[in-house]
Amino acid sequence: MVYAWSSSTEEIGAEYILMEKSRGVELSKLWDDMPGPDKFRIVQQLVGFEKALVSTPFPMHGSLYYAKDLPKVQSNQIIDLGGKKSNMGLDFAVGPTTNRTFFDDGRDAVAGVHRGPWASIEDYVFSRGHRELACVKTFTHFPRQQGLFYGPGQYQPTAQRKQETLWNYLKVAKYLSPKDKDTSKPALWHPDLHGDNIFLSPNQPTEILSIIDWQAMNLSPLFLQTRHPALIEFNGPIPEGLQSISLPENFDELSAEDQLEAKKLRAAQSLYKLYDIQMLQDCPEIAAALKFRDSLPGQITGLSGSLFSDGEPIVQGMLIKLQEEWSTYVGSSVSCPFSFTEEDKEKQKEDEKMWASGVVLMEEFLDKVGVYRGWDGWVNHSSYEHYKVRLEQCRHEFLDSQCTTSEERSQWEAVWPFTGK
């Protein structure tokens, strides 16, 4: 229940919501010890929950508001509830997006960025692309990079390469939308379904009572919203097809420890696939959106919305593949608007190889530090001093292993992304 809220900053200097504390027990406290059938019952409920989210038709991409809170609301922004009124007798409307990708990492301060609402998928994806271009032109540093870059012999991200990739993407963006309009329709989605956000009944621990963490909820194209719940994601190969998951052929020859790991992997893969099967049965449009998301056009569209941060060698490689398979993905009636040379292709391959090397360095370094890997790098207050010391130790070990000269050491120190402060 919501006790009080305000979308204005005038009252206390910020928007706010006061609501009752969620009932129940966090799923994260129970998940690891749950038997497989109970986990599947949780997954079935999540499938039903996601189906309900995408079942309501919305007229535009953006975010939900009470119509009275938006200036100059047009008729095409009003949400048709089939003749029903909200509990408070107020109309809902679609207004500017609250999607964090339009605000995080300084994007909120960039002039000229259109934040919706958008009447079409084409308008939406062009806004994303031009938003990233504006950010690349505005800032000199790129946030949330996935690798340790800029060091001697490492990948060197540049604004020029990011802009080139974004302009190439914008040339083809209108051809990459799914042909099935339901796959790109405006849809609500909860992007962070992990164990700490899901609360279960203490008396019936397979019953979901509530789900929290709804900030930045928005209406975006379904295929850009859909993803497997974080709850069932795992490290390891995703099995193809819908066949049953088997243990390794040499399972009996493995050590007891390796057998246990093999069983854990099979259980995780099985649950992942059960989600897919349940979704195919209950909500084919979400299943279709998940499939399109993994296609070449879907991946290009998805990754191009974060090139201010990272990933331009990967997207450039995908665009090269798109050119090579243009007739398959777009058709022969439209000419491909770019033509990569052999020199371009060799440069992309070298960039991607160096980029991937930097990502491996980052993964190895963070594994050694042992710190939380979430997007904000949060550290518990009680562990802060420990990880501060640990970070500095690992930095010295990294420099000792990577540098053979004082010059190389100075180059790495000049671009080191972690301050430990």
JSON list of C-alpha atoms in Angstrom, two decimals, residues 286-384:
[
{"chain": "A", "resi": 286, "resn": "ILE", "atom": "CA", "xyz": [7.28, -12.90, -24.81]},
{"chain": "A", "resi": 287, "resn": "ALA", "atom": "CA", "xyz": [8.98, -16.05, -26.10]},
{"chain": "A", "resi": 288, "resn": "ALA", "atom": "CA", "xyz": [9.12, -14.46, -29.57]},
{"chain": "A", "resi": 289, "resn": "ALA", "atom": "CA", "xyz": [10.56, -11.25, -28.11]},
{"chain": "A", "resi": 290, "resn": "LEU", "atom": "CA", "xyz": [13.26, -13.21, -26.26]},
{"chain": "A", "resi": 291, "resn": "LYS", "atom": "CA", "xyz": [14.15, -14.98, -29.50]},
{"chain": "A", "resi": 292, "resn": "PHE", "atom": "CA", "xyz": [14.31, -11.73, -31.49]},
{"chain": "A", "resi": 293, "resn": "ARG", "atom": "CA", "xyz": [16.42, -10.11, -28.76]},
{"chain": "A", "resi": 294, "resn": "ASP", "atom": "CA", "xyz": [19.09, -12.75, -29.44]},
{"chain": "A", "resi": 295, "resn": "SER", "atom": "CA", "xyz": [18.97, -12.32, -33.24]},
{"chain": "A", "resi": 296, "resn": "LEU", "atom": "CA", "xyz": [21.52, -10.17, -35.09]},
{"chain": "A", "resi": 297, "resn": "PRO", "atom": "CA", "xyz": [19.08, -7.22, -35.59]},
{"chain": "A", "resi": 298, "resn": "GLY", "atom": "CA", "xyz": [17.96, -7.51, -31.96]},
{"chain": "A", "resi": 299, "resn": "GLN", "atom": "CA", "xyz": [21.51, -7.54, -30.62]},
{"chain": "A", "resi": 300, "resn": "ILE", "atom": "CA", "xyz": [22.57, -4.58, -32.76]},
{"chain": "A", "resi": 301, "resn": "THR", "atom": "CA", "xyz": [19.56, -2.55, -31.60]},
{"chain": "A", "resi": 302, "resn": "GLY", "atom": "CA", "xyz": [20.06, -3.49, -27.96]},
{"chain": "A", "resi": 303, "resn": "LEU", "atom": "CA", "xyz": [23.81, -2.86, -27.74]},
{"chain": "A", "resi": 304, "resn": "SER", "atom": "CA", "xyz": [23.67, 0.39, -29.73]},
{"chain": "A", "resi": 305, "resn": "GLY", "atom": "CA", "xyz": [21.77, 1.94, -26.82]},
{"chain": "A", "resi": 306, "resn": "SER", "atom": "CA", "xyz": [24.87, 1.84, -24.59]},
{"chain": "A", "resi": 307, "resn": "LEU", "atom": "CA", "xyz": [27.79, 2.71, -26.88]},
{"chain": "A", "resi": 308, "resn": "PHE", "atom": "CA", "xyz": [28.56, 5.85, -24.87]},
{"chain": "A", "resi": 309, "resn": "SER", "atom": "CA", "xyz": [29.77, 3.38, -22.27]},
{"chain": "A", "resi": 310, "resn": "ASP", "atom": "CA", "xyz": [31.25, 0.50, -24.21]},
{"chain": "A", "resi": 311, "resn": "GLY", "atom": "CA", "xyz": [30.94, -2.16, -26.89]},
{"chain": "A", "resi": 312, "resn": "GLU", "atom": "CA", "xyz": [31.66, -0.32, -30.16]},
{"chain": "A", "resi": 313, "resn": "PRO", "atom": "CA", "xyz": [34.03, -3.06, -31.53]},
{"chain": "A", "resi": 314, "resn": "ILE", "atom": "CA", "xyz": [31.31, -5.67, -30.95]},
{"chain": "A", "resi": 315, "resn": "VAL", "atom": "CA", "xyz": [28.58, -3.62, -32.63]},
{"chain": "A", "resi": 316, "resn": "GLN", "atom": "CA", "xyz": [30.88, -2.74, -35.51]},
{"chain": "A", "resi": 317, "resn": "GLY", "atom": "CA", "xyz": [31.50, -6.46, -36.04]},
{"chain": "A", "resi": 318, "resn": "MET", "atom": "CA", "xyz": [27.76, -7.10, -36.02]},
{"chain": "A", "resi": 319, "resn": "LEU", "atom": "CA", "xyz": [27.23, -4.34, -38.58]},
{"chain": "A", "resi": 320, "resn": "ILE", "atom": "CA", "xyz": [29.86, -5.94, -40.81]},
{"chain": "A", "resi": 321, "resn": "LYS", "atom": "CA", "xyz": [28.02, -9.24, -40.50]},
{"chain": "A", "resi": 322, "resn": "LEU", "atom": "CA", "xyz": [24.76, -7.43, -41.30]},
{"chain": "A", "resi": 323, "resn": "GLN", "atom": "CA", "xyz": [26.29, -6.05, -44.49]},
{"chain": "A", "resi": 324, "resn": "GLU", "atom": "CA", "xyz": [27.47, -9.55, -45.48]},
{"chain": "A", "resi": 325, "resn": "GLU", "atom": "CA", "xyz": [24.03, -11.07, -44.82]},
{"chain": "A", "resi": 326, "resn": "TRP", "atom": "CA", "xyz": [21.93, -8.04, -45.77]},
{"chain": "A", "resi": 327, "resn": "SER", "atom": "CA", "xyz": [19.54, -9.91, -48.06]},
{"chain": "A", "resi": 328, "resn": "THR", "atom": "CA", "xyz": [18.82, -12.44, -45.31]},
{"chain": "A", "resi": 329, "resn": "TYR", "atom": "CA", "xyz": [17.93, -9.90, -42.64]},
{"chain": "A", "resi": 330, "resn": "VAL", "atom": "CA", "xyz": [16.58, -6.96, -44.67]},
{"chain": "A", "resi": 331, "resn": "GLY", "atom": "CA", "xyz": [15.94, -8.13, -48.22]},
{"chain": "A", "resi": 332, "resn": "SER", "atom": "CA", "xyz": [17.31, -7.43, -51.66]},
{"chain": "A", "resi": 333, "resn": "SER", "atom": "CA", "xyz": [14.84, -4.65, -52.47]},
{"chain": "A", "resi": 334, "resn": "VAL", "atom": "CA", "xyz": [16.80, -2.22, -50.23]},
{"chain": "A", "resi": 335, "resn": "SER", "atom": "CA", "xyz": [20.50, -1.45, -50.75]},
{"chain": "A", "resi": 336, "resn": "CYS", "atom": "CA", "xyz": [22.78, -1.66, -47.74]},
{"chain": "A", "resi": 337, "resn": "PRO", "atom": "CA", "xyz": [23.68, 1.96, -46.86]},
{"chain": "A", "resi": 338, "resn": "PHE", "atom": "CA", "xyz": [27.31, 1.21, -45.95]},
{"chain": "A", "resi": 339, "resn": "SER", "atom": "CA", "xyz": [30.13, -0.83, -47.40]},
{"chain": "A", "resi": 340, "resn": "PHE", "atom": "CA", "xyz": [32.99, -1.93, -45.18]},
{"chain": "A", "resi": 341, "resn": "THR", "atom": "CA", "xyz": [36.37, -2.43, -46.85]},
{"chain": "A", "resi": 342, "resn": "GLU", "atom": "CA", "xyz": [38.77, -5.29, -46.12]},
{"chain": "A", "resi": 343, "resn": "GLU", "atom": "CA", "xyz": [40.86, -2.78, -44.19]},
{"chain": "A", "resi": 344, "resn": "ASP", "atom": "CA", "xyz": [37.79, -1.87, -42.09]},
{"chain": "A", "resi": 345, "resn": "LYS", "atom": "CA", "xyz": [37.16, -5.54, -41.36]},
{"chain": "A", "resi": 346, "resn": "GLU", "atom": "CA", "xyz": [40.75, -6.22, -40.32]},
{"chain": "A", "resi": 347, "resn": "LYS", "atom": "CA", "xyz": [40.72, -3.17, -38.05]},
{"chain": "A", "resi": 348, "resn": "GLN", "atom": "CA", "xyz": [37.48, -4.34, -36.44]},
{"chain": "A", "resi": 349, "resn": "LYS", "atom": "CA", "xyz": [38.87, -7.82, -35.82]},
{"chain": "A", "resi": 350, "resn": "GLU", "atom": "CA", "xyz": [41.97, -6.41, -34.16]},
{"chain": "A", "resi": 351, "resn": "ASP", "atom": "CA", "xyz": [39.90, -3.98, -32.06]},
{"chain": "A", "resi": 352, "resn": "GLU", "atom": "CA", "xyz": [37.55, -6.76, -30.93]},
{"chain": "A", "resi": 353, "resn": "LYS", "atom": "CA", "xyz": [40.47, -9.02, -30.04]},
{"chain": "A", "resi": 354, "resn": "MET", "atom": "CA", "xyz": [42.09, -6.31, -27.92]},
{"chain": "A", "resi": 355, "resn": "TRP", "atom": "CA", "xyz": [38.73, -5.35, -26.42]},
{"chain": "A", "resi": 356, "resn": "ALA", "atom": "CA", "xyz": [38.08, -8.96, -25.39]},
{"chain": "A", "resi": 357, "resn": "SER", "atom": "CA", "xyz": [41.56, -9.15, -23.85]},
{"chain": "A", "resi": 358, "resn": "GLY", "atom": "CA", "xyz": [40.77, -6.09, -21.73]},
{"chain": "A", "resi": 359, "resn": "VAL", "atom": "CA", "xyz": [37.49, -7.67, -20.60]},
{"chain": "A", "resi": 360, "resn": "VAL", "atom": "CA", "xyz": [39.36, -10.80, -19.49]},
{"chain": "A", "resi": 361, "resn": "LEU", "atom": "CA", "xyz": [41.83, -8.65, -17.54]},
{"chain": "A", "resi": 362, "resn": "MET", "atom": "CA", "xyz": [38.95, -6.91, -15.79]},
{"chain": "A", "resi": 363, "resn": "GLU", "atom": "CA", "xyz": [37.21, -10.20, -14.95]},
{"chain": "A", "resi": 364, "resn": "GLU", "atom": "CA", "xyz": [40.41, -11.69, -13.54]},
{"chain": "A", "resi": 365, "resn": "PHE", "atom": "CA", "xyz": [41.14, -8.57, -11.52]},
{"chain": "A", "resi": 366, "resn": "LEU", "atom": "CA", "xyz": [37.66, -8.34, -10.00]},
{"chain": "A", "resi": 367, "resn": "ASP", "atom": "CA", "xyz": [37.69, -12.06, -9.22]},
{"chain": "A", "resi": 368, "resn": "LYS", "atom": "CA", "xyz": [40.93, -11.57, -7.33]},
{"chain": "A", "resi": 369, "resn": "VAL", "atom": "CA", "xyz": [39.57, -8.60, -5.38]},
{"chain": "A", "resi": 370, "resn": "GLY", "atom": "CA", "xyz": [36.44, -10.61, -4.56]},
{"chain": "A", "resi": 371, "resn": "VAL", "atom": "CA", "xyz": [34.20, -7.59, -4.36]},
{"chain": "A", "resi": 372, "resn": "TYR", "atom": "CA", "xyz": [30.52, -7.21, -5.29]},
{"chain": "A", "resi": 373, "resn": "ARG", "atom": "CA", "xyz": [30.14, -7.08, -9.06]},
{"chain": "A", "resi": 374, "resn": "GLY", "atom": "CA", "xyz": [26.92, -5.03, -9.35]},
{"chain": "A", "resi": 375, "resn": "TRP", "atom": "CA", "xyz": [26.59, -1.94, -11.51]},
{"chain": "A", "resi": 376, "resn": "ASP", "atom": "CA", "xyz": [27.39, 0.53, -8.72]},
{"chain": "A", "resi": 377, "resn": "GLY", "atom": "CA", "xyz": [30.29, -1.33, -7.06]},
{"chain": "A", "resi": 378, "resn": "TRP", "atom": "CA", "xyz": [28.60, -1.04, -3.68]},
{"chain": "A", "resi": 379, "resn": "VAL", "atom": "CA", "xyz": [30.54, -2.28, -0.63]},
{"chain": "A", "resi": 380, "resn": "ASN", "atom": "CA", "xyz": [29.05, -2.94, 2.79]},
{"chain": "A", "resi": 381, "resn": "HIS", "atom": "CA", "xyz": [30.16, -0.35, 5.35]},
{"chain": "A", "resi": 382, "resn": "SER", "atom": "CA", "xyz": [31.59, -3.03, 7.62]},
{"chain": "A", "resi": 383, "resn": "SER", "atom": "CA", "xyz": [33.73, -4.37, 4.74]},
{"chain": "A", "resi": 384, "resn": "TYR", "atom": "CA", "xyz": [34.83, -1.06, 3.31]}
]
